[in-house]
mmCIF file with all atom_site columns, C-alpha atoms and ligand atoms in Angstrom:
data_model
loop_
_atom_site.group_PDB
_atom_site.id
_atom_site.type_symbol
_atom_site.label_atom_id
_atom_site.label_alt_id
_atom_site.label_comp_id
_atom_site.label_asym_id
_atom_site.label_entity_id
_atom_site.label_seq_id
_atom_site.pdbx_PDB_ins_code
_atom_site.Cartn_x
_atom_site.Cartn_y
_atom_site.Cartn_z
_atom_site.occupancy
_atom_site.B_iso_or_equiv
_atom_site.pdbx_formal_charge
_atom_site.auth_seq_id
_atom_site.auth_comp_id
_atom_site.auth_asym_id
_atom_site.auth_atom_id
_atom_site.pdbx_PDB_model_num
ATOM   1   C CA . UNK A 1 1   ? 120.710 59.483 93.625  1.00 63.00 ? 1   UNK A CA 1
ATOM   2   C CA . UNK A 1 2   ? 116.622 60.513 94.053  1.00 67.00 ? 2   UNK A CA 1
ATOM   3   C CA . UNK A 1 3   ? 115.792 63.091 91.410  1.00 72.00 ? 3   UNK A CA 1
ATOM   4   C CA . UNK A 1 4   ? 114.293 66.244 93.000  1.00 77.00 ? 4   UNK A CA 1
ATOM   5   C CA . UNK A 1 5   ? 110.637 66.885 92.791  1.00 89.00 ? 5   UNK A CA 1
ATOM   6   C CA . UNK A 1 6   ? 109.253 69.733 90.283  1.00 95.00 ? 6   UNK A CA 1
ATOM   7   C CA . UNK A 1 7   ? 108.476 72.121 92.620  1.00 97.00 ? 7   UNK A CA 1
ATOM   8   C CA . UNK A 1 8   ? 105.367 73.459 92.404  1.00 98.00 ? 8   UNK A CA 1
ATOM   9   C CA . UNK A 1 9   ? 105.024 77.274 92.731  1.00 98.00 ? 9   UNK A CA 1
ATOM   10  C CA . UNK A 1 10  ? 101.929 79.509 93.094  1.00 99.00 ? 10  UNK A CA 1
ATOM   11  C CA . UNK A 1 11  ? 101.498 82.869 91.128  1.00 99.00 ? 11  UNK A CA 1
ATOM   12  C CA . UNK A 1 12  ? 98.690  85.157 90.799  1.00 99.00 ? 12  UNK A CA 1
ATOM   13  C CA . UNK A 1 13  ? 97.988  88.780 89.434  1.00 99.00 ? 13  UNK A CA 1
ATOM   14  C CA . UNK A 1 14  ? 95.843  91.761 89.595  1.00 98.00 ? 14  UNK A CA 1
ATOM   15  C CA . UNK A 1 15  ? 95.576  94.058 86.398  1.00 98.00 ? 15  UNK A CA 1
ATOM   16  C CA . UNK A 1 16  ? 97.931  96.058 87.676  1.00 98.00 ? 16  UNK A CA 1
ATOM   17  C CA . UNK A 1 17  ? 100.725 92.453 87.590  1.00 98.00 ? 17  UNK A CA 1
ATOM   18  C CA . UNK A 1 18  ? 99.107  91.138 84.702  1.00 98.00 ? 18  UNK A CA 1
ATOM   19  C CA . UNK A 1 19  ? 101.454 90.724 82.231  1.00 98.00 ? 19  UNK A CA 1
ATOM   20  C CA . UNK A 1 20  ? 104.538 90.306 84.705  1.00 98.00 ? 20  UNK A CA 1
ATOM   21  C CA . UNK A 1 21  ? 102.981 87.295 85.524  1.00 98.00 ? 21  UNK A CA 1
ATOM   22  C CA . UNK A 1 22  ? 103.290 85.601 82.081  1.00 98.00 ? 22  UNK A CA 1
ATOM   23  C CA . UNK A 1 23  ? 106.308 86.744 82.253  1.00 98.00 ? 23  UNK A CA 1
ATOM   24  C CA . UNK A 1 24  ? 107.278 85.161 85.581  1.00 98.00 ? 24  UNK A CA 1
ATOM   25  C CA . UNK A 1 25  ? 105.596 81.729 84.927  1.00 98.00 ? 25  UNK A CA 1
ATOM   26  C CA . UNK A 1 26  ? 107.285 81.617 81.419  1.00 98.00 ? 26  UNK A CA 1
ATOM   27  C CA . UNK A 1 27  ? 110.543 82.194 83.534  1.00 98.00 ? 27  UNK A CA 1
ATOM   28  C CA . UNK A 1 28  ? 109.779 79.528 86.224  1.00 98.00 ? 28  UNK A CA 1
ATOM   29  C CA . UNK A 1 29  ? 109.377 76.867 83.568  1.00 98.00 ? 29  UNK A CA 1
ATOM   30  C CA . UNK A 1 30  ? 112.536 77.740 81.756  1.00 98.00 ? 30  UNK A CA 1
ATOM   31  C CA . UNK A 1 31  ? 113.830 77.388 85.428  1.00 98.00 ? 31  UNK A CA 1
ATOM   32  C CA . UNK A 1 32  ? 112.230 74.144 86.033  1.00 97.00 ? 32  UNK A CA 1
ATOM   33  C CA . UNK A 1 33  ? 109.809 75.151 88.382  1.00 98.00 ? 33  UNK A CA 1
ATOM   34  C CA . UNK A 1 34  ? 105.786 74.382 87.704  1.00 98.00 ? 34  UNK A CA 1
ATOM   35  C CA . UNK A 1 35  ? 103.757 77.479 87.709  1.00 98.00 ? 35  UNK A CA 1
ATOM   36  C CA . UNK A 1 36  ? 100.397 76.982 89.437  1.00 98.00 ? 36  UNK A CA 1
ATOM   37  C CA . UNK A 1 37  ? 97.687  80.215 87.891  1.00 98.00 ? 37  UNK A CA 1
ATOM   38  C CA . UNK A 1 38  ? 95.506  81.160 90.771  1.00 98.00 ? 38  UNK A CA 1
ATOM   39  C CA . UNK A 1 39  ? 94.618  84.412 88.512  1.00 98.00 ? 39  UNK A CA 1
ATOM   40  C CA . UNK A 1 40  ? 93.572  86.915 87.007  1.00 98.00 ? 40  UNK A CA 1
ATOM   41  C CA . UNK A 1 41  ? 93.483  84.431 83.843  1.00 98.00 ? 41  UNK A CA 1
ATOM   42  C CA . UNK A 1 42  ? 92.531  87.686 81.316  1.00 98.00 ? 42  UNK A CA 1
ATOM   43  C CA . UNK A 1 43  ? 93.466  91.861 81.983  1.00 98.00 ? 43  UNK A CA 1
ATOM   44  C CA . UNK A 1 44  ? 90.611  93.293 83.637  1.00 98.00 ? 44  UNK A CA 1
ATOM   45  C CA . UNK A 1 45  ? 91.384  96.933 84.349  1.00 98.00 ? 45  UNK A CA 1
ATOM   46  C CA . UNK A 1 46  ? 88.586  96.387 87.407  1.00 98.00 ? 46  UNK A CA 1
ATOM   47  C CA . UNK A 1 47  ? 89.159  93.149 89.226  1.00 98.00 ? 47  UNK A CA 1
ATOM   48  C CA . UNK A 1 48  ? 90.848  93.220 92.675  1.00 98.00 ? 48  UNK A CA 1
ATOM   49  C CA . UNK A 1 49  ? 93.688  91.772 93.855  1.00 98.00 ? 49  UNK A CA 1
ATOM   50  C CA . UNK A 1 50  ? 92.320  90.075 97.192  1.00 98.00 ? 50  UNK A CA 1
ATOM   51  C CA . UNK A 1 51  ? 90.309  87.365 94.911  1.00 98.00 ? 51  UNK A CA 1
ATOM   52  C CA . UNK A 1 52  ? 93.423  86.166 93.559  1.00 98.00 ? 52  UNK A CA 1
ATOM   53  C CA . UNK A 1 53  ? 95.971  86.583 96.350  1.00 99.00 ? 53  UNK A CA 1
ATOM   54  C CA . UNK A 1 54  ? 94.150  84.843 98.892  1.00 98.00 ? 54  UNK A CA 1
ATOM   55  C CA . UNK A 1 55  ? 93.109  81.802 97.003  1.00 98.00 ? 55  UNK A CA 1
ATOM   56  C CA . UNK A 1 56  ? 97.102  81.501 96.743  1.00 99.00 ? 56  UNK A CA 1
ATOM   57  C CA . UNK A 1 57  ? 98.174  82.787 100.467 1.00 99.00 ? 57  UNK A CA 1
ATOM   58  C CA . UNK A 1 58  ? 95.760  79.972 101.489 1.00 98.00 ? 58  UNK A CA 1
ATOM   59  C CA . UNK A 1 59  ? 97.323  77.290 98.958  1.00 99.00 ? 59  UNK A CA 1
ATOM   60  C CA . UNK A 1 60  ? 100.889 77.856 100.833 1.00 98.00 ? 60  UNK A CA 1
ATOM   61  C CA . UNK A 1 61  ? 99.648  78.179 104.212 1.00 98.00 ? 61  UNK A CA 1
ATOM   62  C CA . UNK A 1 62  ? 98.005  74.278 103.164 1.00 98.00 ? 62  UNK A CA 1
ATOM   63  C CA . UNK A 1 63  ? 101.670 73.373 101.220 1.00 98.00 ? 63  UNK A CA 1
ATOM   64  C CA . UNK A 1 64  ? 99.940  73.206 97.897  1.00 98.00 ? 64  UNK A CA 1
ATOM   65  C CA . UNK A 1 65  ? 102.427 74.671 96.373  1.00 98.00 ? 65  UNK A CA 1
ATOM   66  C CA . UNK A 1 66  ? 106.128 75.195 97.788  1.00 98.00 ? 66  UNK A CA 1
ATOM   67  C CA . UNK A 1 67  ? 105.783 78.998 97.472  1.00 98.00 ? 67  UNK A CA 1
ATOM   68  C CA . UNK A 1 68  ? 103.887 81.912 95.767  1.00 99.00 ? 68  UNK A CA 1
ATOM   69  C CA . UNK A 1 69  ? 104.072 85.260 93.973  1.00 99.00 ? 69  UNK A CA 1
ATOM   70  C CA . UNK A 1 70  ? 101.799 87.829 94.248  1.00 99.00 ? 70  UNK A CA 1
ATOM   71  C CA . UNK A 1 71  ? 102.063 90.427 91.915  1.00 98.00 ? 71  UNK A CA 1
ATOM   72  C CA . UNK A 1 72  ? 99.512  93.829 92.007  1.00 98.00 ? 72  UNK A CA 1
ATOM   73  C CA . UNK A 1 73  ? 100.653 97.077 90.755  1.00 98.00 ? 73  UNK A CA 1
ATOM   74  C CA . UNK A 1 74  ? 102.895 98.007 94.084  1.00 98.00 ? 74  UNK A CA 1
ATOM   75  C CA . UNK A 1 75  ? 103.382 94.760 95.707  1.00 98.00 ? 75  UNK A CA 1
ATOM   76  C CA . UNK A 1 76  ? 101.617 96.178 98.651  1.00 98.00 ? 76  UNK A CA 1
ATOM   77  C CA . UNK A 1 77  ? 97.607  95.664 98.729  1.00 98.00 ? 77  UNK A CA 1
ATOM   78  C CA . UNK A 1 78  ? 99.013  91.754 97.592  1.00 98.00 ? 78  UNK A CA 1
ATOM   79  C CA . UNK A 1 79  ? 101.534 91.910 100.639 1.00 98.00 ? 79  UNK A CA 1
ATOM   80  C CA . UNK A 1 80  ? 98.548  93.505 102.954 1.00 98.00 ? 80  UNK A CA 1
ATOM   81  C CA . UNK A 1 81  ? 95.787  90.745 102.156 1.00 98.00 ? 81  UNK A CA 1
ATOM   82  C CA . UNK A 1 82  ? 98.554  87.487 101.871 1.00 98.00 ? 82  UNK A CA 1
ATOM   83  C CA . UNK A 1 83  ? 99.775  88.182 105.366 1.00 98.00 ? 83  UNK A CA 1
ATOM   84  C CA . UNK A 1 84  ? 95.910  88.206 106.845 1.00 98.00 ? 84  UNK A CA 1
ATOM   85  C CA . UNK A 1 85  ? 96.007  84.070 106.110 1.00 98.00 ? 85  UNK A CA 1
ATOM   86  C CA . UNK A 1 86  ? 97.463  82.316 108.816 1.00 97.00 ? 86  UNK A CA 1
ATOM   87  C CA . UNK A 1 87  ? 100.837 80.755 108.318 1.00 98.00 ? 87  UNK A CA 1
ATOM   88  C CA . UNK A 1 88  ? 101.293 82.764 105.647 1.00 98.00 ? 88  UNK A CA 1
ATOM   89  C CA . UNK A 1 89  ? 104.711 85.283 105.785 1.00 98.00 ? 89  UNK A CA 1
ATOM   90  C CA . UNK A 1 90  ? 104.391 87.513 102.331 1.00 99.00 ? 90  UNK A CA 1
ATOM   91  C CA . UNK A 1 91  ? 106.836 90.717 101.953 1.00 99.00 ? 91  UNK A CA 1
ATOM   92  C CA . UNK A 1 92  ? 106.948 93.259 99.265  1.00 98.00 ? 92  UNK A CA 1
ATOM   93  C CA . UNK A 1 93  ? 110.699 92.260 97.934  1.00 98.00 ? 93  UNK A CA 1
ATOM   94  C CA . UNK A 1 94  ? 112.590 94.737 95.532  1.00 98.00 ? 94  UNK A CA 1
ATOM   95  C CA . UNK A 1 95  ? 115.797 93.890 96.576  1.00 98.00 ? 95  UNK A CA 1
ATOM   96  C CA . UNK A 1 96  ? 118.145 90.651 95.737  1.00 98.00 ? 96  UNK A CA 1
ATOM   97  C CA . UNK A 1 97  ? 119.536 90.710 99.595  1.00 98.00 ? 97  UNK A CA 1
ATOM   98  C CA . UNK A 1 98  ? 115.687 90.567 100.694 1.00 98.00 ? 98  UNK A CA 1
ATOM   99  C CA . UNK A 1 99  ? 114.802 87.889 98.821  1.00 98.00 ? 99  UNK A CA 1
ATOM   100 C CA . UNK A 1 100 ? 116.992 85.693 99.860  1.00 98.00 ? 100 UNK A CA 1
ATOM   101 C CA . UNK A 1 101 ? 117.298 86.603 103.605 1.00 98.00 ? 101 UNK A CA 1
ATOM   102 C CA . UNK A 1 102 ? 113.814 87.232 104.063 1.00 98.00 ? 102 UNK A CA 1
ATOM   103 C CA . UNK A 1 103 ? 113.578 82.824 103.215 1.00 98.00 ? 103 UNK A CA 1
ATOM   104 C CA . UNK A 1 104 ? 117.080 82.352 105.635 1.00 98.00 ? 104 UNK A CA 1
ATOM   105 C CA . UNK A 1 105 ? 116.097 84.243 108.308 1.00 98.00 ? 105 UNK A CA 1
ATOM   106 C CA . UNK A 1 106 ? 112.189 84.748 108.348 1.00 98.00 ? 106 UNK A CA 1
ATOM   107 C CA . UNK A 1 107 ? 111.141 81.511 106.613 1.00 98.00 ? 107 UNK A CA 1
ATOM   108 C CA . UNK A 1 108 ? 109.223 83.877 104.132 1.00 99.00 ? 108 UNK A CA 1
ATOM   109 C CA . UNK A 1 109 ? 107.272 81.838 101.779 1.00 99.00 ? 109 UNK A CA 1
ATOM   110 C CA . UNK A 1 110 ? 105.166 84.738 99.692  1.00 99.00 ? 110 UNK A CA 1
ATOM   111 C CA . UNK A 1 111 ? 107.218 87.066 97.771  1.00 99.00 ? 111 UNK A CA 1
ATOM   112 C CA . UNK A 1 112 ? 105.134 90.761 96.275  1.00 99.00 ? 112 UNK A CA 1
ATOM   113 C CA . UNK A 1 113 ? 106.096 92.012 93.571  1.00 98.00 ? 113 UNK A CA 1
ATOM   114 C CA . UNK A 1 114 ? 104.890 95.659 92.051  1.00 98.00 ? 114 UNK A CA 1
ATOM   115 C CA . UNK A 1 115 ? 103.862 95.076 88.005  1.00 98.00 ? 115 UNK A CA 1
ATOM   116 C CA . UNK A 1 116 ? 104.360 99.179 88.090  1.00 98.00 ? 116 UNK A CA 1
ATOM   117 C CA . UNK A 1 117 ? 107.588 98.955 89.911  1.00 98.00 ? 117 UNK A CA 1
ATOM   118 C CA . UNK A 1 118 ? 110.143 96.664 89.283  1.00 98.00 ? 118 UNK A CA 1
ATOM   119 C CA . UNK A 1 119 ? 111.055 95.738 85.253  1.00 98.00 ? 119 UNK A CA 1
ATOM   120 C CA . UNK A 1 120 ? 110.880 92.194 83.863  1.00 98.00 ? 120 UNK A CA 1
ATOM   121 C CA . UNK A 1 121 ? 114.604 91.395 84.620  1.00 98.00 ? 121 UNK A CA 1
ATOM   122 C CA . UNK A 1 122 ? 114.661 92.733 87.971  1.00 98.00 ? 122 UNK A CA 1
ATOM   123 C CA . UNK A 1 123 ? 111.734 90.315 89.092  1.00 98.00 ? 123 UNK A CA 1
ATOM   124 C CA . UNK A 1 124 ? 113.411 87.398 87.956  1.00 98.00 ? 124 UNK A CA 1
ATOM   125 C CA . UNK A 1 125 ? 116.463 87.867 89.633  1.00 98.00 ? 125 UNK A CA 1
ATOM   126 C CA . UNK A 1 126 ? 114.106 88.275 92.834  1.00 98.00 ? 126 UNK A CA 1
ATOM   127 C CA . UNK A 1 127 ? 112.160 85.405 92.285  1.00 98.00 ? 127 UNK A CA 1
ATOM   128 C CA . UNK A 1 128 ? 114.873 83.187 91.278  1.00 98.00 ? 128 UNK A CA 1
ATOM   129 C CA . UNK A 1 129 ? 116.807 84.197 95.257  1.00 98.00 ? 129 UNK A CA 1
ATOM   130 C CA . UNK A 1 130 ? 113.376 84.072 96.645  1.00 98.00 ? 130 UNK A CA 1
ATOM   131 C CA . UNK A 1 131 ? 112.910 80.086 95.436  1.00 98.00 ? 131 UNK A CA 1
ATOM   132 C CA . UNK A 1 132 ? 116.703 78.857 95.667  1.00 98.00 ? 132 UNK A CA 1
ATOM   133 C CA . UNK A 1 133 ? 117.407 80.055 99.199  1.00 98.00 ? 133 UNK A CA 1
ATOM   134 C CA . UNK A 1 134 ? 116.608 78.170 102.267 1.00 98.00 ? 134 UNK A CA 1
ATOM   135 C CA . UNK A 1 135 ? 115.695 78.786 105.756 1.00 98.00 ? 135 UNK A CA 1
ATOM   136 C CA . UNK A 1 136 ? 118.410 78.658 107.831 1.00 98.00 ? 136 UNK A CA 1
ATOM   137 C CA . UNK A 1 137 ? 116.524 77.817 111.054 1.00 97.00 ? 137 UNK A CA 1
ATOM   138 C CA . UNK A 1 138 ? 118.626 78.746 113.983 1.00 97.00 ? 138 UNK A CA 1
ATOM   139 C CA . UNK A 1 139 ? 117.310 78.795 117.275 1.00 98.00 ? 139 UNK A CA 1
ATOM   140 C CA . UNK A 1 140 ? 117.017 82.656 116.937 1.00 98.00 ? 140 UNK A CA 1
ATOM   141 C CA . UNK A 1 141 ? 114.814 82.326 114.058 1.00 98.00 ? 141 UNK A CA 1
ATOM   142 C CA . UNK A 1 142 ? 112.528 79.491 115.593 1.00 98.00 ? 142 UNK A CA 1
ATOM   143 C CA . UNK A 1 143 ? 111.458 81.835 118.648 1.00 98.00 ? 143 UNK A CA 1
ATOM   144 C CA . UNK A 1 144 ? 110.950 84.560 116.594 1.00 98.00 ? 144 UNK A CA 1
ATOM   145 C CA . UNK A 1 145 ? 108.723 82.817 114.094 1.00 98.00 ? 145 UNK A CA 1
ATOM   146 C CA . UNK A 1 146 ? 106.840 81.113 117.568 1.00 98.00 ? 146 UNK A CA 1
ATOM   147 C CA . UNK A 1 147 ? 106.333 84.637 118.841 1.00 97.00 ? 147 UNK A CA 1
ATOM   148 C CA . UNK A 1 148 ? 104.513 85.485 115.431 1.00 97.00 ? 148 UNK A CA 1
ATOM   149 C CA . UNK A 1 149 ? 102.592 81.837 115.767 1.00 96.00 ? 149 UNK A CA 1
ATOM   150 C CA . UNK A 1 150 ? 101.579 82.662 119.295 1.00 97.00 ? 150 UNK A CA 1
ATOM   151 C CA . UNK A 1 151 ? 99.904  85.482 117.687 1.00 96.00 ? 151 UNK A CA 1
ATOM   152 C CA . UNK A 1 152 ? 97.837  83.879 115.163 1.00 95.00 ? 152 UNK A CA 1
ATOM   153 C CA . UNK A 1 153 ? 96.704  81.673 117.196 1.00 93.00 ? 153 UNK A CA 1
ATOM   154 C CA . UNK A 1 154 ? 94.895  84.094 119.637 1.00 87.00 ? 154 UNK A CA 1
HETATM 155 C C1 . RB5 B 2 .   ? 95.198  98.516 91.180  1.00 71.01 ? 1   RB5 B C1 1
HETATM 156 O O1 . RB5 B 2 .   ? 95.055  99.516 90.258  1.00 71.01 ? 1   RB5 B O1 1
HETATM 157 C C2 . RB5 B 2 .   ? 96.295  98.783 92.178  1.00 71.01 ? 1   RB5 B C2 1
HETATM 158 O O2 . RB5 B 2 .   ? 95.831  99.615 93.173  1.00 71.01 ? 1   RB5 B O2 1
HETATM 159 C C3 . RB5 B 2 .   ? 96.793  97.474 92.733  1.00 71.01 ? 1   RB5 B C3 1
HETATM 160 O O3 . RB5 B 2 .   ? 97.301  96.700 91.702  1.00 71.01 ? 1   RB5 B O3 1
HETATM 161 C C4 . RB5 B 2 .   ? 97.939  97.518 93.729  1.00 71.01 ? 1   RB5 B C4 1
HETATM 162 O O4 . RB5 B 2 .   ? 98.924  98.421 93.355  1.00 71.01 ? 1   RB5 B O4 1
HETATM 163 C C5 . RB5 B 2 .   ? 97.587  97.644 95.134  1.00 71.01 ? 1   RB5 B C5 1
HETATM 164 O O5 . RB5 B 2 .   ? 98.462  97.649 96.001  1.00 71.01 ? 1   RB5 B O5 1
#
């Protein structure tokens, strides 16, 4: 039998994510994943979150990495600027049925997280349905996603 890859799985942070992010990418190694740092690499109570979250929404639009996480203080200016990049289908998750329908159904490969808003524990469980789950890819799903595609393409 092949022995899966390590998948590979983007995570960034603004100040307001900071240390949820160590947090996470601690948790995705002791899960066997390999956490790829597109920033903020120290706390800066002043950077902004669009210099970190695009570098990564552009790094899983190219398949870079498998997935990402983008963590701000809310989970929404990161969900705002990662859905600008083409290809790129980010939602602000604080919910376990979310997570993992928002991959089955919507092929979402950006989860949001809010640093202020959702504990440590809580944003594992997320993450952990948000990587594990699979899009389903039923006809239904295709022409919705195409309808979105047509879109970004104009
Ligand atoms: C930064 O203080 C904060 O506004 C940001 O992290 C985020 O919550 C934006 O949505």
């Amino acid at each position: 039998m092949q022995k899966e890859r390590i998948k590979r799985i983007g995570i960034c942070a603004d100040h307001g994510g900071f240390e949820l992010k160590g947090s996470i990418a601690s948790f995705l190694i002791a899960n066997h994943f390999e956490p790829v740092d597109f920033g903020a690499f120290k706390l800066d109570e002043a950077d902004d979150y669009p210099d970190f979250v695009i570098p990564l929404a552009k790094a899983v639009a190219a398949a870079e990495v498998f997935r990402g996480i983008a963590i701000c203080g809310s989970g929404v200016g990161a969900c705002i600027a990662a859905n600008k990049v083409s290809c790129v289908r980010a939602a602000l998750i604080n919910d376990n049925f979310s997570a993992h329908q928002g991959v089955e159904d919507d092929d979402m490969n950006l989860i949001c997280l809010g640093g202020r808003v959702t504990g440590y524990a809580s944003a594992e469980e997320l993450v952990l349905s948000f990587l594990n789950a699979k899009f389903i890819g039923a006809e239904r799903h295709i022409r919705r996603l195409r309808k979105i595609q047509d879109l970004e393409r104009k």
